[in-house]
Coordinates of C-alpha atoms in Angstrom, one line a residue:
M1 CA -13.0 20.6 -3.6
P2 CA -10.5 17.6 -4.8
Q3 CA -11.0 16.5 -8.1
P4 CA -12.4 13.0 -9.3
I5 CA -10.0 10.3 -9.4
T6 CA -9.4 7.4 -11.8
V7 CA -7.8 4.5 -11.0
R8 CA -5.8 2.0 -13.4
K9 CA -3.8 -1.1 -12.7
V10 CA -1.0 -2.1 -14.9
P11 CA 1.2 -5.1 -15.4
L12 CA 5.3 -5.0 -15.3
L13 CA 6.6 -7.3 -18.1
H14 CA 9.9 -7.0 -16.5
V15 CA 11.6 -5.0 -13.6
S16 CA 12.1 -1.7 -15.3
D17 CA 8.9 -1.7 -17.4
A18 CA 6.5 1.0 -17.6
S19 CA 5.0 0.6 -21.1
A20 CA 1.7 -0.1 -20.0
L21 CA 1.7 3.4 -18.1
A22 CA 2.8 4.9 -21.2
T23 CA 0.3 3.2 -23.3
L24 CA -2.5 4.5 -20.8
I25 CA -1.4 8.2 -21.4
D26 CA -0.9 7.8 -25.1
D27 CA -4.4 6.3 -25.2
G28 CA -5.8 9.5 -23.4
D29 CA -7.0 7.2 -20.3
L30 CA -4.5 9.2 -18.1
D31 CA -2.9 12.5 -18.1
A32 CA 0.7 12.3 -17.2
D33 CA 0.6 15.6 -15.4
R34 CA -2.4 14.6 -13.3
V35 CA -0.8 11.2 -11.9
L36 CA -1.0 11.7 -8.2
A37 CA 0.4 8.2 -6.8
V38 CA 1.7 5.0 -8.0
I39 CA 1.6 1.8 -5.5
G40 CA 3.2 -1.5 -7.0
K41 CA 4.8 -4.7 -6.6
T42 CA 8.1 -5.5 -7.9
E43 CA 9.6 -8.9 -8.3
G44 CA 12.9 -8.5 -6.2
N45 CA 13.6 -10.1 -2.9
G46 CA 11.7 -7.6 -0.8
G47 CA 14.8 -6.9 1.3
V48 CA 17.0 -4.1 2.3
N49 CA 19.0 -4.8 -1.0
D50 CA 16.1 -5.1 -3.3
Y51 CA 17.1 -2.7 -6.1
T52 CA 14.1 -3.7 -8.3
R53 CA 12.1 -1.1 -6.5
I54 CA 14.7 1.6 -7.6
L55 CA 14.6 0.3 -11.2
A56 CA 10.8 0.3 -11.3
D57 CA 10.9 3.8 -9.7
R58 CA 13.2 5.2 -12.2
A59 CA 11.0 3.7 -15.1
F60 CA 7.7 5.1 -13.9
R61 CA 9.1 8.6 -13.4
E62 CA 10.9 8.7 -16.9
V63 CA 7.4 7.9 -18.4
L64 CA 5.8 10.8 -16.4
V65 CA 8.5 13.1 -17.4
A66 CA 8.7 12.3 -20.9
K67 CA 4.8 12.2 -21.6
G68 CA 3.9 15.2 -19.3
T69 CA 5.0 19.1 -18.7
R70 CA 6.2 18.5 -15.1
S71 CA 10.0 18.8 -14.5
P72 CA 12.1 15.9 -13.3
A73 CA 12.1 17.7 -9.7
Q74 CA 8.5 18.0 -9.8
V75 CA 7.8 14.4 -10.8
G76 CA 10.2 13.6 -8.3
Q77 CA 7.7 14.6 -5.6
V78 CA 5.0 12.2 -6.7
P79 CA 4.8 9.3 -4.2
I80 CA 5.6 6.1 -6.1
V81 CA 5.5 3.4 -3.5
W82 CA 7.1 0.0 -4.5
S83 CA 6.7 -3.1 -2.2
G84 CA 9.4 -5.8 -3.4
G85 CA 8.6 -9.5 -3.7
T86 CA 6.0 -11.3 -5.6
D87 CA 6.6 -14.8 -4.1
G88 CA 4.3 -17.7 -5.0
V89 CA 1.7 -16.8 -7.7
L90 CA 1.9 -13.0 -7.1
S91 CA 2.3 -11.0 -10.2
P92 CA 4.4 -7.8 -10.6
H93 CA 2.0 -4.7 -11.4
A94 CA 1.1 -1.3 -10.3
T95 CA -1.7 0.8 -9.4
V96 CA -1.9 4.2 -10.6
F97 CA -4.0 7.2 -9.3
A98 CA -4.8 10.0 -11.2
S99 CA -7.1 13.1 -11.1
L100 CA -9.7 14.0 -13.9
D101 CA -11.1 17.2 -15.1
P102 CA -14.9 17.0 -14.2
A103 CA -15.6 19.7 -17.0
T104 CA -14.6 17.5 -19.7
L105 CA -15.3 13.9 -18.7
A106 CA -19.0 12.6 -18.3
D107 CA -18.1 9.9 -16.1
A108 CA -16.2 12.3 -13.5
E109 CA -19.3 14.2 -12.8
R110 CA -19.8 15.5 -9.1
T111 CA -21.9 13.3 -6.9
D112 CA -23.2 13.3 -3.3
E113 CA -22.3 9.7 -3.3
P114 CA -19.2 8.7 -1.6
R115 CA -16.5 8.5 -4.2
L116 CA -12.9 7.7 -4.2
S117 CA -10.4 10.8 -3.0
V118 CA -6.7 10.7 -2.7
G119 CA -4.3 12.8 -0.9
V120 CA -0.4 12.7 -0.7
A121 CA 2.0 14.4 1.6
M122 CA 5.7 13.8 2.6
S123 CA 6.8 14.1 6.2
E124 CA 9.7 15.8 7.8
V125 CA 12.9 14.2 7.3
L126 CA 13.1 11.0 9.3
L127 CA 16.6 10.5 11.1
P128 CA 17.9 7.4 11.7
E129 CA 17.5 7.7 15.5
D130 CA 13.8 8.5 15.0
I131 CA 13.1 5.2 13.3
G132 CA 11.0 3.2 16.1
R133 CA 10.5 5.8 18.3
T134 CA 7.9 8.5 19.2
A135 CA 9.7 11.1 17.0
M136 CA 8.8 9.1 14.0
I137 CA 5.2 8.3 15.1
T138 CA 4.6 12.2 15.4
K139 CA 6.1 13.0 12.0
V140 CA 4.1 10.3 10.3
A141 CA 1.1 11.4 11.7
A142 CA 1.4 14.9 10.7
A143 CA 1.7 13.7 7.2
V144 CA -1.3 11.8 7.5
R145 CA -3.4 14.7 8.7
E146 CA -1.9 17.0 5.8
A147 CA -2.9 14.2 3.2
M148 CA -6.3 13.8 4.5
A149 CA -6.8 17.5 4.0
Q150 CA -5.6 17.5 0.6
A151 CA -8.0 14.8 0.1
G152 CA -11.0 16.6 1.4
I153 CA -11.7 13.9 4.0
A154 CA -12.5 15.5 7.5
D155 CA -13.8 12.2 9.0
A156 CA -11.2 9.6 9.9
G157 CA -13.9 7.1 9.4
D158 CA -13.8 7.9 5.6
V159 CA -10.2 6.8 5.4
H160 CA -10.1 3.3 4.2
Y161 CA -6.3 2.8 3.1
V162 CA -3.3 4.6 4.0
Q163 CA 0.1 3.4 2.1
T164 CA 3.5 4.6 3.3
K165 CA 6.8 4.2 2.3
T166 CA 9.5 5.2 4.9
P167 CA 13.2 4.6 5.3
L168 CA 14.9 1.6 6.9
L169 CA 18.2 1.5 8.7
T170 CA 21.5 0.7 6.7
I171 CA 25.0 0.4 7.8
H172 CA 25.4 4.2 6.5
T173 CA 22.5 5.4 8.4
I174 CA 23.5 3.7 11.5
R175 CA 27.1 5.1 11.3
D176 CA 25.6 8.7 10.5
A177 CA 23.5 8.4 14.0
K178 CA 26.6 7.2 15.9
S179 CA 28.9 9.8 14.6
R180 CA 26.6 12.5 16.1
G181 CA 26.2 11.0 19.2
K182 CA 23.0 9.3 18.8
S183 CA 21.6 5.6 19.2
V184 CA 19.5 3.5 16.8
W185 CA 16.5 1.2 17.9
T186 CA 18.4 -1.8 16.2
E187 CA 21.7 -2.3 14.5
H188 CA 20.2 -5.3 12.6
T189 CA 19.4 -3.7 9.0
H190 CA 16.7 -6.4 8.1
E191 CA 14.9 -6.1 11.7
S192 CA 14.6 -2.5 10.9
M193 CA 12.3 -3.2 7.9
D194 CA 9.7 -4.7 10.5
L195 CA 10.5 -1.6 12.9
S196 CA 9.8 0.9 10.3
N197 CA 6.7 -0.5 9.0
G198 CA 5.3 -1.0 12.6
C199 CA 6.3 2.6 13.9
T200 CA 4.7 4.1 10.9
A201 CA 1.6 2.1 11.5
L202 CA 1.2 3.6 15.0
G203 CA 1.6 7.1 13.4
V204 CA -1.2 6.4 10.9
A205 CA -3.3 5.0 13.9
L206 CA -2.5 8.1 15.9
A207 CA -3.6 10.4 13.2
L208 CA -6.7 8.6 12.6
G209 CA -7.6 8.3 16.2
E210 CA -7.4 4.6 16.2
I211 CA -5.2 4.9 19.1
A212 CA -3.9 7.3 21.7
M213 CA -0.3 8.2 21.7
P214 CA 2.0 5.3 22.4
T215 CA 5.3 5.3 24.1
D216 CA 8.8 4.2 23.1
A217 CA 8.2 0.9 24.9
D218 CA 4.9 0.2 22.9
V219 CA 6.7 0.0 19.7
M220 CA 6.9 -3.5 18.3
H221 CA 5.8 -4.7 21.8
D222 CA 2.2 -3.8 22.5
R223 CA 0.5 -5.7 19.4
S224 CA -2.9 -4.7 20.7
L225 CA -2.3 -1.3 19.1
Y226 CA -2.8 -1.3 15.6
S227 CA -4.3 0.5 12.6
S228 CA -7.1 -1.4 10.7
V229 CA -6.1 0.7 7.3
A230 CA -2.3 1.3 7.4
S231 CA -0.1 -0.4 4.9
C232 CA 3.3 0.3 5.5
S233 CA 6.4 -0.7 3.4
S234 CA 10.1 0.7 3.7
G235 CA 13.3 0.7 1.8
V236 CA 16.5 2.5 1.0
E237 CA 15.1 5.0 -1.7
L238 CA 13.9 7.9 0.6
D239 CA 14.7 9.7 3.6
R240 CA 11.2 10.6 4.9
A241 CA 7.6 9.1 4.9
Q242 CA 5.9 9.1 1.5
V243 CA 2.2 8.9 2.5
V244 CA -0.9 8.3 0.1
V245 CA -4.3 8.5 1.9
V246 CA -7.1 7.0 0.1
G247 CA -10.8 7.2 1.3
N248 CA -14.1 8.3 0.0
A249 CA -15.7 11.8 0.1
R250 CA -19.0 13.1 -1.1
G251 CA -19.2 15.8 -3.9
V252 CA -16.0 14.5 -5.7
G253 CA -17.3 12.5 -8.2
G254 CA -16.0 9.8 -10.2
R255 CA -16.8 6.1 -10.7
F256 CA -14.6 4.5 -8.1
R257 CA -14.9 3.8 -4.6
I258 CA -12.9 2.0 -1.8
G259 CA -13.8 0.0 1.4
H260 CA -11.9 -1.9 4.1
S261 CA -11.7 -4.8 6.5
V262 CA -9.1 -7.2 8.3
M263 CA -8.2 -10.4 7.7
R264 CA -8.2 -12.3 11.2
D265 CA -5.4 -14.7 10.1
A266 CA -3.5 -15.8 6.8
L267 CA -6.7 -17.7 5.6
D268 CA -9.6 -15.3 6.3
Q269 CA -11.1 -15.0 2.7
D270 CA -14.2 -13.4 4.5
G271 CA -12.1 -10.4 5.5
I272 CA -11.2 -9.9 1.7
W273 CA -14.9 -10.1 0.7
A274 CA -15.9 -7.7 3.6
A275 CA -13.6 -5.2 2.1
I276 CA -15.0 -5.7 -1.4
R277 CA -18.6 -5.3 0.1
D278 CA -17.7 -2.4 2.0
A279 CA -16.5 -0.7 -1.2
G280 CA -19.9 -0.9 -2.3
L281 CA -20.4 -3.9 -4.5
D282 CA -23.6 -5.8 -3.8
L283 CA -22.4 -9.7 -3.4
P284 CA -24.2 -13.1 -2.7
D285 CA -23.8 -14.6 0.6
R286 CA -21.5 -17.1 -0.6
P287 CA -19.6 -15.1 -3.4
H288 CA -17.3 -16.4 -6.1
R289 CA -14.6 -14.4 -8.2
S290 CA -17.0 -14.5 -11.2
D291 CA -19.3 -12.2 -9.4
L292 CA -16.9 -9.5 -9.5
D293 CA -17.2 -9.0 -13.2
G294 CA -14.2 -6.7 -13.7
R295 CA -15.6 -4.1 -10.9
L296 CA -12.5 -4.9 -8.6
V297 CA -9.6 -2.6 -9.8
N298 CA -7.4 -3.9 -7.0
A299 CA -7.1 -5.3 -3.6
F300 CA -4.4 -4.3 -1.0
L301 CA -3.1 -6.4 1.8
K302 CA -0.6 -6.7 4.7
C303 CA 0.3 -10.0 6.2
E304 CA 2.2 -11.1 9.2
V305 CA 3.1 -14.5 10.7
S306 CA 1.3 -15.1 14.0
A307 CA 3.7 -14.8 17.1
D308 CA 2.2 -18.0 18.4
G309 CA 3.1 -20.1 15.2
M310 CA -0.4 -21.0 14.7
V311 CA -3.1 -20.7 11.8
A312 CA -6.5 -22.1 12.5
G313 CA -5.4 -23.9 15.3
R314 CA -2.6 -25.9 13.5
R315 CA 0.9 -24.9 14.2
N316 CA 3.3 -24.1 11.4
A317 CA 7.1 -24.0 11.0
M318 CA 7.5 -20.6 9.4
L319 CA 9.2 -18.9 12.2
D320 CA 11.7 -21.8 12.9
D321 CA 12.8 -22.2 9.2
S322 CA 16.4 -21.0 8.8
D323 CA 16.2 -21.8 5.0
V324 CA 13.4 -19.4 3.7
H325 CA 12.5 -16.3 5.9
W326 CA 9.1 -16.0 7.0
H327 CA 8.6 -12.8 5.1
R328 CA 8.4 -14.8 1.9
Q329 CA 6.5 -17.7 3.3
I330 CA 3.8 -15.6 4.5
K331 CA 3.4 -13.3 1.7
A332 CA 3.2 -16.4 -0.8
C333 CA 0.6 -17.9 1.5
V334 CA -1.7 -14.9 1.6
G335 CA -1.0 -14.0 -1.8
G336 CA -2.5 -17.2 -3.0
V337 CA -5.6 -16.8 -0.7
A338 CA -6.2 -13.3 -2.2
A339 CA -5.7 -14.5 -5.8
A340 CA -8.0 -17.4 -5.3
V341 CA -10.7 -14.9 -4.0
T342 CA -10.1 -12.4 -6.6
G343 CA -9.2 -14.5 -9.7
D344 CA -6.3 -12.3 -10.4
P345 CA -2.6 -12.9 -9.2
A346 CA -2.0 -9.0 -9.8
V347 CA -3.1 -8.3 -5.9
F348 CA -1.0 -6.0 -3.7
V349 CA 0.3 -8.2 -0.8
S350 CA 2.8 -7.0 1.3
V351 CA 4.5 -8.4 4.4
S352 CA 5.7 -7.1 7.7
A353 CA 2.6 -5.8 9.3
A354 CA 3.6 -5.2 12.9
H355 CA 0.8 -2.9 14.2
Q356 CA -1.2 -3.2 11.0
G357 CA -4.2 -5.3 11.9
P358 CA -4.5 -8.0 14.5
D359 CA -1.5 -10.2 15.2
G360 CA -1.4 -12.9 12.5
G361 CA -3.7 -11.0 10.3
G362 CA -3.6 -7.6 8.4
P363 CA -5.8 -5.0 6.8
V364 CA -7.5 -5.3 3.5
A365 CA -8.6 -2.4 1.1
A366 CA -10.4 -3.0 -2.1
I367 CA -11.1 -0.2 -4.8
V368 CA -14.0 -1.1 -7.0
D369 CA -15.2 0.5 -10.5
L370 CA -18.9 1.4 -10.3
G371 CA -19.2 2.8 -13.9
A372 CA -21.2 1.3 -16.8
E373 CA -18.2 -0.2 -18.5
P374 CA -15.9 -1.2 -15.3
T375 CA -12.2 -1.6 -15.9
G376 CA -11.1 -4.1 -13.6
Y377 CA -9.4 -7.4 -14.4
R378 CA -11.5 -10.4 -15.8
P379 CA -9.4 -13.6 -15.9
P380 CA -9.3 -15.6 -18.9
R381 CA -12.3 -18.1 -19.2
Q382 CA -11.1 -21.9 -18.4

């Protein structure tokens, strides 16, 4: 049986800041050796050359090594997924998942109520010629199933959030494939970010039974194929898929629970509230951020520009803008919507949502704290 989970969100004061993680460990709120995964936002450009992800990754791993007993190699196996780009009001932050010892903590007692459980896995190596093709889909699906088993989740319906980080294509890896007589799906490195994310999402959807096995021709083309719980990011920091499966399991215990929904378009606030309700909070018919009262730990969203260039029946110019890429525009838009709902600019909003939720929308997951003294964010009184 998996152990109970605690979840804490910490701010990043600069691109290589992990001081808030260190404080949580020093104060006894987390055990460095029990940290299972970290999912965060950095303030870089969110592109192929966003090295703020590497700086943040190094800072967090150094804290886990310094304050625990695990070796650097062991800490190197901890999934730490960074999504670059805090456009608009989004604030750099990280969400830390750690296991608890139920024998020593009263709020970690076992319960038959659904409570948060986390499983992590690493896929087989993803070769550059795999990216965007069925080889990647099957390797990702296998890792998702492994992470589910580790979380003690047998029913795919109990999975509410799957965060991944996968490699994208660079000039170096494209050359490597060609040197071995292999072809790649695209030679445009920035396009390969959307490609890696979308293909990975199909692997998640396949593992959870949301879709049947797709073909190479379906990747990035058949947008009716998608996962409602996948949140996929890509970067230059790794050569395989890091997979974090977050769901609910009975008998695990703890005080946290997760739910999910989808945003149908970039302005769909109801999709965010639906995810929070699904996590177990009792909310009024017309909720306000004050109703959260510190119980929302974090919300995790993916977003995408609608292929028809429309939102709520009105056209926009994001896909035609040659000055500011649509990645940054839609992220700022959805980030503003999410922050308005939650009252917290430190929400996880990631762009490039191909095969993640419906076209123009995206999945939403929400983690809530059901404890007597909730640890979620309360905005300053205004």
